[in-house]
Coordinates of N, CA and C and ligand atoms in Angstrom, one line a residue:
M1 N -5.0 13.2 12.5 CA -4.5 12.5 11.3 C -5.3 13.0 10.2
N2 N -4.7 13.3 9.1 CA -5.3 14.1 7.8 C -5.8 13.1 6.9
I3 N -7.0 13.3 6.5 CA -7.4 12.4 5.3 C -7.9 13.3 4.2
L4 N -7.5 12.6 3.0 CA -8.1 13.3 1.9 C -9.3 12.5 1.1
L5 N -10.4 13.1 1.1 CA -11.5 12.4 0.4 C -11.7 12.9 -1.0
V6 N -11.6 12.0 -1.9 CA -11.9 12.4 -3.5 C -13.1 11.6 -3.9
E7 N -14.2 12.4 -3.9 CA -15.4 11.9 -4.2 C -16.3 12.7 -4.7
D8 N -16.9 12.5 -5.9 CA -17.8 13.6 -6.6 C -19.3 13.3 -6.2
E9 N -19.8 12.3 -5.6 CA -21.1 12.4 -5.2 C -21.2 13.2 -4.0
V10 N -21.8 14.4 -4.0 CA -21.7 15.2 -3.0 C -22.4 14.8 -1.8
S11 N -23.6 14.1 -1.8 CA -24.3 13.8 -0.6 C -23.4 12.6 0.1
L12 N -22.7 11.7 -0.7 CA -21.9 10.7 -0.1 C -20.8 11.4 0.6
S13 N -20.1 12.3 -0.2 CA -19.0 13.0 0.4 C -19.3 13.6 1.7
E14 N -20.5 14.5 1.8 CA -20.8 15.1 3.0 C -21.0 14.2 4.1
A15 N -21.7 13.0 4.0 CA -21.9 12.2 4.7 C -20.6 11.5 5.3
L16 N -19.8 11.3 4.6 CA -18.4 10.8 5.0 C -17.6 11.8 5.7
V17 N -17.7 13.0 5.4 CA -16.8 14.2 6.1 C -17.5 14.1 7.4
H18 N -18.9 14.1 7.5 CA -19.4 14.2 8.8 C -18.9 13.0 9.8
I19 N -19.0 12.0 9.2 CA -18.6 10.6 10.0 C -17.2 10.7 10.5
L20 N -16.1 11.1 9.6 CA -14.8 11.1 9.9 C -14.5 12.2 10.9
K21 N -15.2 13.4 10.7 CA -15.0 14.5 11.7 C -15.4 14.0 13.1
K22 N -16.4 13.3 13.2 CA -16.9 12.9 14.5 C -15.9 12.0 15.2
E23 N -15.0 11.2 14.2 CA -14.0 10.4 14.9 C -12.7 11.1 15.0
K24 N -12.8 12.5 14.9 CA -11.6 13.3 15.3 C -10.7 13.3 14.1
Y25 N -11.0 12.7 12.9 CA -10.0 13.0 11.5 C -10.1 14.4 11.2
I26 N -9.0 14.9 10.6 CA -9.2 16.1 9.8 C -9.4 15.8 8.4
V27 N -10.4 16.2 7.7 CA -10.8 15.8 6.4 C -10.7 17.0 5.5
D28 N -10.2 16.9 4.3 CA -10.3 17.7 3.0 C -11.2 17.0 2.1
A29 N -12.3 17.6 1.6 CA -12.9 16.9 0.5 C -12.8 17.6 -0.7
V30 N -12.4 17.0 -1.9 CA -12.4 17.3 -3.2 C -13.3 16.5 -4.0
Y31 N -13.8 17.2 -5.2 CA -14.9 16.5 -6.0 C -14.6 16.0 -7.4
D32 N -13.3 16.3 -7.8 CA -12.8 15.7 -9.2 C -11.4 15.2 -9.0
G33 N -11.0 14.3 -9.9 CA -9.8 13.7 -9.9 C -8.4 14.6 -10.0
E34 N -8.6 15.7 -10.8 CA -7.7 16.7 -10.8 C -7.2 17.4 -9.6
S35 N -8.3 17.8 -8.9 CA -8.1 18.4 -7.6 C -7.5 17.5 -6.7
G36 N -8.0 16.1 -6.7 CA -7.6 15.1 -5.8 C -6.1 15.0 -6.0
L37 N -5.7 14.8 -7.3 CA -4.2 14.6 -7.4 C -3.4 15.9 -6.8
N38 N -4.0 17.0 -7.2 CA -3.3 18.3 -6.8 C -3.1 18.3 -5.3
Y39 N -4.0 17.9 -4.4 CA -4.1 18.0 -3.0 C -3.1 16.6 -2.6
A40 N -3.1 15.7 -3.0 CA -2.5 14.4 -2.8 C -1.0 14.7 -2.8
L41 N -0.7 15.5 -3.9 CA 0.9 15.5 -4.2 C 1.6 16.6 -3.2
T42 N 0.8 17.0 -2.4 CA 1.3 17.9 -1.3 C 2.0 17.0 -0.2
G43 N 1.6 15.7 -0.2 CA 2.1 14.8 0.6 C 1.8 14.9 2.1
R44 N 0.8 15.7 2.5 CA 0.4 16.1 3.7 C -0.6 15.2 4.4
Y45 N -1.1 14.2 3.6 CA -2.1 13.4 4.1 C -1.7 12.0 4.7
D46 N -2.4 11.5 5.6 CA -2.0 10.2 6.2 C -2.8 9.1 5.4
I47 N -3.9 9.4 4.9 CA -4.7 8.5 4.1 C -5.5 9.1 3.1
I48 N -5.5 8.5 1.9 CA -6.4 9.1 0.8 C -7.5 8.2 0.7
L49 N -8.9 8.6 0.7 CA -10.0 7.8 0.2 C -10.3 8.3 -1.2
L50 N -10.2 7.4 -2.2 CA -10.2 7.7 -3.5 C -11.5 6.9 -4.3
D51 N -12.2 7.7 -4.9 CA -13.4 7.1 -5.8 C -12.8 6.8 -7.1
I52 N -13.3 5.8 -8.0 CA -12.7 5.6 -9.3 C -13.4 6.5 -10.4
M53 N -14.7 6.4 -10.4 CA -15.5 7.3 -11.4 C -15.6 8.6 -11.0
L54 N -14.8 9.5 -11.5 CA -14.6 11.0 -11.1 C -14.5 11.8 -12.3
P55 N -15.1 13.1 -12.4 CA -14.9 13.9 -13.4 C -13.4 14.4 -13.4
K56 N -13.0 14.9 -14.7 CA -11.7 15.5 -15.1 C -10.6 14.4 -15.2
M57 N -10.5 13.6 -14.3 CA -9.5 12.5 -14.2 C -10.0 11.3 -13.3
N58 N -9.8 10.1 -13.8 CA -10.6 9.1 -13.1 C -9.3 8.6 -12.0
G59 N -10.1 7.8 -11.0 CA -9.2 7.4 -9.9 C -8.1 6.6 -10.2
Y60 N -8.2 5.7 -11.3 CA -6.9 5.0 -11.5 C -5.8 5.8 -12.1
D61 N -6.1 7.0 -12.8 CA -5.2 7.8 -13.3 C -4.4 8.7 -12.1
V62 N -5.3 9.2 -11.3 CA -4.9 9.7 -10.1 C -3.8 8.9 -9.3
L63 N -4.2 7.6 -9.1 CA -3.6 6.7 -8.4 C -2.1 6.5 -8.9
S64 N -2.1 6.1 -10.3 CA -0.8 6.0 -10.9 C 0.1 7.2 -10.9
A65 N -0.5 8.4 -11.1 CA 0.3 9.6 -11.2 C 0.9 9.8 -9.8
L66 N 0.1 9.6 -8.7 CA 0.8 9.7 -7.4 C 1.9 8.7 -7.2
R67 N 1.7 7.7 -7.6 CA 2.7 6.7 -7.2 C 4.0 6.9 -8.1
K68 N 3.8 7.4 -9.3 CA 4.9 7.8 -10.1 C 5.7 9.0 -9.5
E69 N 5.0 9.8 -8.9 CA 5.6 10.8 -8.2 C 6.2 10.5 -6.8
K70 N 6.3 9.2 -6.5 CA 6.6 8.6 -5.3 C 6.0 9.0 -4.0
I71 N 4.7 9.4 -4.3 CA 3.8 9.5 -3.1 C 3.3 8.3 -2.6
S72 N 3.7 7.9 -1.3 CA 3.4 6.6 -0.8 C 2.3 6.5 0.2
T73 N 1.5 7.7 0.2 CA 0.4 7.7 1.2 C -0.7 6.6 0.8
P74 N -0.9 5.8 2.0 CA -1.9 4.8 1.7 C -3.2 5.3 1.0
V75 N -3.8 4.5 0.2 CA -4.8 5.0 -0.7 C -5.9 3.8 -0.4
L76 N -7.1 4.1 0.1 CA -8.3 3.1 0.1 C -9.2 3.5 -1.0
V77 N -9.3 2.8 -2.1 CA -10.0 2.9 -3.1 C -11.6 2.6 -2.9
L78 N -12.5 3.7 -3.1 CA -13.9 3.4 -2.9 C -14.6 3.3 -4.2
T79 N -15.3 2.4 -4.4 CA -16.0 2.3 -5.9 C -17.2 1.5 -5.8
A80 N -18.0 1.7 -6.7 CA -19.3 0.9 -6.8 C -19.0 -0.3 -7.7
R81 N -17.9 -0.3 -8.4 CA -17.6 -1.4 -9.2 C -17.0 -2.7 -8.3
G82 N -17.7 -3.6 -8.2 CA -17.4 -4.7 -7.3 C -16.6 -5.9 -8.0
Q83 N -16.3 -5.8 -9.2 CA -15.6 -7.0 -10.0 C -14.3 -7.1 -9.3
V84 N -13.7 -8.3 -9.5 CA -12.5 -8.6 -9.1 C -11.6 -8.0 -10.0
A85 N -11.9 -8.0 -11.2 CA -10.9 -7.4 -12.2 C -10.6 -6.0 -11.9
E86 N -11.6 -5.2 -11.5 CA -11.5 -3.9 -11.1 C -10.6 -3.6 -10.0
K87 N -10.9 -4.5 -9.0 CA -10.3 -4.5 -7.7 C -8.7 -4.8 -8.0
V88 N -8.3 -5.7 -8.9 CA -6.9 -6.1 -9.0 C -6.2 -4.9 -9.7
K89 N -7.0 -4.4 -10.4 CA -6.4 -3.2 -11.3 C -6.0 -2.1 -10.5
G90 N -6.9 -1.8 -9.3 CA -6.8 -0.7 -8.5 C -5.3 -1.2 -7.6
L91 N -5.3 -2.4 -7.2 CA -4.3 -2.9 -6.5 C -3.0 -2.9 -7.1
D92 N -3.0 -3.2 -8.3 CA -1.9 -3.1 -9.3 C -1.2 -1.9 -9.4
L93 N -2.1 -0.7 -9.4 CA -1.6 0.7 -9.6 C -1.2 1.1 -8.3
G94 N -1.2 0.5 -7.2 CA -0.7 0.9 -5.9 C -1.7 1.3 -5.1
A95 N -3.0 0.9 -5.0 CA -3.8 1.0 -4.0 C -3.5 0.2 -2.9
D96 N -3.9 0.5 -1.7 CA -3.5 -0.2 -0.5 C -4.7 -1.1 0.0
D97 N -5.8 -0.5 -0.4 CA -7.0 -1.4 0.0 C -8.1 -1.0 -1.0
Y98 N -9.3 -1.7 -0.7 CA -10.3 -1.6 -1.7 C -11.7 -1.7 -0.8
L99 N -12.6 -0.8 -1.3 CA -13.9 -0.9 -0.4 C -14.8 -0.7 -1.4
A100 N -15.9 -1.7 -1.6 CA -17.0 -1.6 -2.5 C -18.2 -0.8 -2.0
K101 N -18.7 0.1 -2.7 CA -19.9 0.7 -2.4 C -21.2 -0.2 -2.6
P102 N -22.3 -0.1 -1.8 CA -22.2 0.5 -0.5 C -21.5 -0.2 0.5
F103 N -21.0 0.7 1.4 CA -20.3 0.0 2.6 C -20.7 0.5 3.8
S104 N -20.5 -0.2 4.9 CA -21.1 0.3 6.2 C -20.0 1.2 6.9
T105 N -20.5 2.0 7.7 CA -19.5 2.9 8.5 C -18.6 2.4 9.3
P106 N -18.8 1.3 10.1 CA -17.9 0.4 10.9 C -16.8 0.0 10.0
E107 N -17.0 -0.6 8.8 CA -16.3 -1.1 7.9 C -15.3 -0.3 7.4
L108 N -15.7 0.9 7.0 CA -14.9 2.0 6.5 C -13.9 2.4 7.8
L109 N -14.4 2.7 8.9 CA -13.5 3.1 9.9 C -12.4 2.0 10.3
A110 N -12.8 0.7 10.1 CA -12.0 -0.4 10.6 C -10.7 -0.3 9.5
R111 N -11.1 -0.2 8.1 CA -10.2 -0.1 7.1 C -9.2 1.2 7.3
I112 N -9.8 2.3 7.7 CA -9.0 3.3 8.0 C -7.8 3.0 8.9
R113 N -8.5 2.4 10.1 CA -7.7 2.2 11.2 C -6.5 1.3 10.9
A114 N -6.8 0.3 10.1 CA -5.8 -0.7 9.6 C -4.9 0.1 8.7
L115 N -5.0 0.9 7.9 CA -4.1 1.6 6.9 C -3.4 2.4 8.0
S116 N -3.9 3.2 9.0 CA -3.0 4.1 9.9 C -2.2 3.4 10.6
R117 N -2.6 2.1 11.2 CA -1.7 1.2 11.9 C -0.6 0.7 11.1
R118 N -0.7 0.5 9.7 CA 0.2 0.0 8.9 C 1.4 1.2 8.9
K119 N 0.9 2.4 8.8 CA 1.9 3.2 8.6 C 2.6 3.6 10.0
A120 N 1.9 3.3 11.1 CA 2.6 3.7 12.4 C 3.6 2.5 12.5
N121 N 3.5 1.4 12.1 CA 4.4 0.3 12.1 C 5.8 0.6 11.6
I122 N 5.9 1.6 10.9 CA 7.1 1.8 9.9 C 8.1 2.5 10.6
I123 N 7.8 3.7 11.2 CA 8.9 4.5 11.8 C 9.7 3.9 13.0
S124 N 10.5 4.7 13.7 CA 11.3 4.2 14.7 C 12.8 3.9 14.3
E125 N 13.5 4.9 14.2 CA 14.8 4.8 13.8 C 15.2 3.8 12.7
N126 N 14.5 4.0 11.5 CA 14.7 3.2 10.4 C 14.3 1.6 10.4
I127 N 13.8 1.1 11.5 CA 13.5 -0.1 11.8 C 12.0 -0.4 11.5
L128 N 11.9 -1.4 10.6 CA 10.5 -1.9 10.4 C 10.5 -3.2 11.1
R129 N 9.2 -3.5 11.8 CA 9.0 -4.8 12.5 C 7.9 -5.5 11.9
F130 N 8.0 -6.8 11.9 CA 6.9 -7.7 11.6 C 7.2 -9.1 12.3
G131 N 6.2 -9.4 13.2 CA 6.5 -10.8 14.0 C 7.9 -10.8 14.5
D132 N 8.5 -11.8 14.4 CA 9.8 -11.9 15.2 C 11.0 -11.2 14.4
L133 N 10.6 -10.5 13.3 CA 11.5 -10.0 12.2 C 11.7 -8.4 12.5
E134 N 13.0 -8.0 12.4 CA 13.1 -6.5 12.4 C 13.9 -6.3 11.1
Y135 N 13.9 -5.1 10.4 CA 14.7 -4.8 9.4 C 15.1 -3.4 9.4
N136 N 16.4 -3.3 9.4 CA 17.0 -2.0 9.4 C 17.3 -1.5 8.1
V137 N 16.4 -0.4 7.8 CA 16.3 0.1 6.3 C 17.8 0.8 6.0
S138 N 18.4 1.3 6.9 CA 19.6 2.2 6.6 C 20.9 1.4 6.6
S139 N 20.8 0.2 7.3 CA 22.0 -0.7 7.4 C 21.8 -2.1 6.4
F140 N 20.5 -2.0 6.0 CA 20.2 -3.2 5.0 C 20.3 -4.5 5.8
E141 N 20.1 -4.5 7.2 CA 20.3 -5.6 8.1 C 18.9 -6.3 8.4
L142 N 18.8 -7.6 8.1 CA 17.5 -8.4 8.6 C 17.9 -9.0 9.8
I143 N 16.9 -8.8 10.8 CA 17.4 -9.3 12.0 C 16.3 -10.2 12.8
C144 N 16.7 -11.5 13.2 CA 15.8 -12.2 14.0 C 16.4 -13.0 15.2
G145 N 16.0 -12.5 16.4 CA 16.6 -12.9 17.6 C 18.1 -12.5 17.6
D146 N 19.1 -13.4 17.7 CA 20.5 -13.0 17.6 C 21.2 -13.2 16.4
K147 N 20.4 -13.6 15.4 CA 20.9 -13.6 14.1 C 20.7 -12.5 13.2
K148 N 21.6 -12.2 12.2 CA 21.3 -11.2 11.4 C 22.0 -11.4 10.0
V149 N 21.4 -10.7 8.9 CA 21.8 -11.1 7.7 C 21.7 -9.8 6.8
R150 N 22.6 -9.4 5.9 CA 22.5 -8.1 5.1 C 21.9 -8.5 3.6
V151 N 21.0 -7.7 3.3 CA 20.3 -8.0 2.0 C 20.9 -7.0 1.1
A152 N 20.7 -7.2 -0.3 CA 21.1 -6.6 -1.4 C 19.9 -5.5 -1.7
L153 N 20.3 -4.6 -2.5 CA 19.5 -3.4 -2.8 C 18.0 -3.8 -3.2
K154 N 17.9 -4.7 -4.3 CA 16.6 -5.0 -4.8 C 15.8 -5.8 -3.7
E155 N 16.4 -6.6 -2.9 CA 15.9 -7.4 -1.8 C 15.4 -6.3 -0.9
S156 N 16.2 -5.4 -0.5 CA 15.7 -4.4 0.4 C 14.4 -3.6 0.1
E157 N 14.4 -3.3 -1.2 CA 13.1 -2.7 -1.7 C 12.0 -3.6 -1.4
I158 N 12.1 -4.7 -1.9 CA 11.0 -5.8 -1.8 C 10.6 -5.8 -0.3
L159 N 11.5 -6.1 0.6 CA 11.3 -6.2 2.0 C 10.6 -5.1 2.6
Q160 N 11.1 -3.9 2.2 CA 10.4 -2.5 2.8 C 8.9 -2.7 2.3
Y161 N 8.8 -3.0 0.9 CA 7.5 -2.8 0.5 C 6.4 -3.8 1.2
F162 N 7.0 -5.0 1.5 CA 6.2 -5.9 2.2 C 5.9 -5.4 3.7
L163 N 7.0 -5.0 4.3 CA 6.8 -4.6 5.7 C 6.0 -3.4 6.0
E164 N 5.8 -2.7 4.8 CA 4.9 -1.6 5.0 C 3.5 -1.9 4.8
R165 N 3.2 -3.2 4.4 CA 1.8 -3.7 4.1 C 1.7 -5.1 4.7
P166 N 2.1 -5.4 5.9 CA 2.1 -6.8 6.2 C 0.5 -7.4 6.2
S167 N 0.6 -8.6 5.9 CA -0.7 -9.3 5.9 C -1.6 -9.0 4.6
F168 N -1.0 -8.0 3.7 CA -1.8 -7.8 2.7 C -1.2 -8.3 1.4
V169 N -2.0 -8.8 0.4 CA -1.5 -9.4 -0.8 C -0.8 -8.3 -1.7
V170 N 0.6 -8.6 -2.0 CA 1.3 -7.8 -3.0 C 1.3 -8.5 -4.2
T171 N 1.0 -7.7 -5.3 CA 1.1 -8.4 -6.6 C 2.4 -8.3 -7.2
K172 N 2.7 -9.3 -8.2 CA 3.9 -9.1 -8.8 C 3.9 -8.1 -9.7
D173 N 3.0 -7.4 -10.3 CA 3.1 -6.2 -11.2 C 3.3 -5.1 -10.2
E174 N 2.8 -4.9 -9.1 CA 3.2 -3.9 -8.0 C 4.8 -3.9 -7.8
L175 N 5.2 -5.1 -7.6 CA 6.6 -5.2 -7.3 C 7.4 -4.8 -8.5
I176 N 7.1 -5.2 -9.6 CA 7.9 -4.7 -10.9 C 7.9 -3.3 -10.9
V177 N 6.7 -2.6 -10.7 CA 6.7 -1.1 -10.7 C 7.5 -0.5 -9.7
K178 N 7.5 -1.1 -8.4 CA 8.2 -0.8 -7.4 C 9.7 -0.7 -7.6
L179 N 10.2 -1.8 -8.2 CA 11.5 -2.1 -8.5 C 12.2 -1.4 -9.6
W180 N 11.4 -1.4 -10.7 CA 11.9 -1.0 -12.0 C 11.2 0.1 -12.8
G181 N 10.0 0.6 -12.0 CA 9.1 1.6 -12.7 C 8.2 1.0 -13.8
Y182 N 7.4 2.0 -14.3 CA 6.3 1.4 -15.2 C 7.1 1.0 -16.6
D183 N 8.0 1.6 -17.0 CA 8.5 1.2 -18.5 C 9.6 0.3 -18.3
T184 N 9.2 -0.8 -18.1 CA 10.3 -1.9 -17.8 C 10.2 -3.1 -18.7
E185 N 11.3 -3.9 -19.0 CA 11.2 -5.1 -19.5 C 11.1 -6.2 -18.6
A186 N 11.3 -5.9 -17.2 CA 11.3 -7.0 -16.3 C 10.2 -7.7 -16.3
E187 N 10.2 -9.1 -16.0 CA 9.1 -10.0 -16.0 C 9.0 -10.6 -14.5
Y188 N 7.9 -11.5 -14.6 CA 7.6 -12.0 -13.2 C 8.7 -12.8 -12.7
N189 N 9.5 -13.6 -13.5 CA 10.7 -14.4 -12.9 C 11.7 -13.7 -12.4
N190 N 11.7 -12.3 -12.7 CA 12.9 -11.5 -12.0 C 12.5 -11.3 -10.5
I191 N 11.3 -11.2 -10.4 CA 10.7 -11.0 -9.1 C 10.7 -12.3 -8.2
E192 N 10.5 -13.4 -9.0 CA 10.7 -14.7 -8.4 C 11.9 -15.1 -7.9
V193 N 12.9 -14.6 -8.7 CA 14.3 -14.8 -8.2 C 14.5 -13.9 -6.7
Y194 N 14.1 -12.9 -6.7 CA 14.4 -12.0 -5.5 C 13.8 -12.5 -4.2
I195 N 12.5 -13.0 -4.7 CA 11.6 -13.6 -3.6 C 12.3 -14.9 -3.0
S196 N 13.0 -15.7 -3.9 CA 13.5 -16.8 -3.4 C 14.7 -16.4 -2.5
F197 N 15.5 -15.5 -3.0 CA 16.8 -15.1 -2.2 C 16.2 -14.6 -0.7
I198 N 15.0 -13.8 -0.8 CA 14.6 -13.4 0.8 C 14.2 -14.5 1.5
R199 N 13.3 -15.5 0.8 CA 13.0 -16.7 1.5 C 14.2 -17.3 2.2
K200 N 15.2 -17.6 1.4 CA 16.5 -18.2 1.9 C 16.9 -17.5 3.1
K201 N 16.9 -16.1 3.0 CA 17.5 -15.6 4.3 C 16.5 -15.6 5.5
L202 N 15.2 -15.6 5.2 CA 14.3 -15.8 6.4 C 14.4 -17.1 7.0
S203 N 14.8 -18.3 6.1 CA 15.0 -19.6 6.7 C 16.3 -19.7 7.4
F204 N 17.3 -19.0 6.9 CA 18.6 -19.0 7.5 C 18.3 -18.3 8.9
L205 N 17.6 -17.2 9.1 CA 17.5 -16.6 10.2 C 16.6 -17.4 11.3
G206 N 15.9 -18.4 10.7 CA 15.0 -19.1 11.6 C 13.7 -18.4 12.0
S207 N 13.3 -17.4 11.2 CA 12.2 -16.5 11.4 C 10.8 -17.5 11.2
K208 N 9.9 -17.1 12.0 CA 8.6 -17.4 12.0 C 7.8 -16.9 10.7
V209 N 8.4 -15.7 10.3 CA 7.8 -14.8 9.1 C 8.1 -15.6 7.8
T210 N 7.1 -15.7 6.9 CA 7.3 -16.5 5.7 C 6.7 -15.4 4.7
I211 N 7.3 -15.7 3.3 CA 6.4 -14.8 2.1 C 5.7 -16.0 1.5
S212 N 4.5 -16.1 1.6 CA 3.5 -17.0 1.2 C 3.1 -16.7 -0.4
T213 N 2.9 -17.7 -1.2 CA 2.6 -17.4 -2.5 C 0.8 -17.3 -2.7
V214 N 0.4 -16.2 -3.2 CA -1.0 -16.3 -3.5 C -1.3 -16.7 -4.9
R215 N -1.7 -17.6 -5.1 CA -1.8 -18.3 -6.5 C -2.4 -17.3 -7.6
G216 N -1.6 -17.0 -8.6 CA -2.2 -16.1 -9.7 C -2.3 -14.6 -9.3
V217 N -1.8 -14.2 -8.2 CA -1.9 -12.8 -7.8 C -0.5 -12.5 -7.5
G218 N 0.0 -12.9 -6.3 CA 1.4 -12.4 -5.8 C 1.9 -13.0 -4.5
Y219 N 2.1 -12.3 -3.7 CA 2.6 -12.8 -2.3 C 2.1 -12.1 -1.1
R220 N 2.3 -12.7 -0.1 CA 1.8 -12.1 1.2 C 2.8 -12.4 2.2
L221 N 3.2 -11.4 3.1 CA 4.0 -11.5 4.3 C 3.1 -12.0 5.5
E222 N 3.6 -13.4 6.0 CA 2.6 -13.9 7.1 C 3.6 -14.4 8.1
E223 N 3.1 -14.6 9.3 CA 3.6 -15.1 10.4 C 3.4 -16.5 10.5
Ligands
LIG301 CA1 -18.0 8.9 -8.5

């Protein structure tokens, strides 16, 4: 598994590279945002560990540039800033997880394993699975037991997004960017409409999987 580490504190970077290599990960370390973006744009990494305060280009800008280029590599944001607002900003821009410095080695490794599992969940003949649910990305069919239902394009994009990040909170802003891009007039209630369509389909299928509302933030796919 290939990891890209974007961290300008040389001593921290060296320590992380040492830890990750010991765990048999292949690691490339770069020390500024611009190089981070250039390396990440190759699309050859399975996970990106991204610091926020970086020379040349900050982590937020790296992240939004990556997502704009449709690079969906899972990003774990590493930052000294512990505030909730910073975390929300990172997640809104398309980060998959967030770890505040200082963090422990076991915690870092656990987060990396979780992100790689999430990626592994996806493949296998265009089928995404979660709980008793299967979604066929190419036929747009949502399947539970012997029932199936077809979903529309936007619903499909939302479903895929959730299924690629099961159990993680997905914000409404993230969904808007995913569905309509950054420059859009779309509003939260556009998202709410699609979520309600998907919920109806889940209940029609009798699935144990639900989309729960996380008040003031967004949604989470749960069993
Ligand atoms: Ca830094």
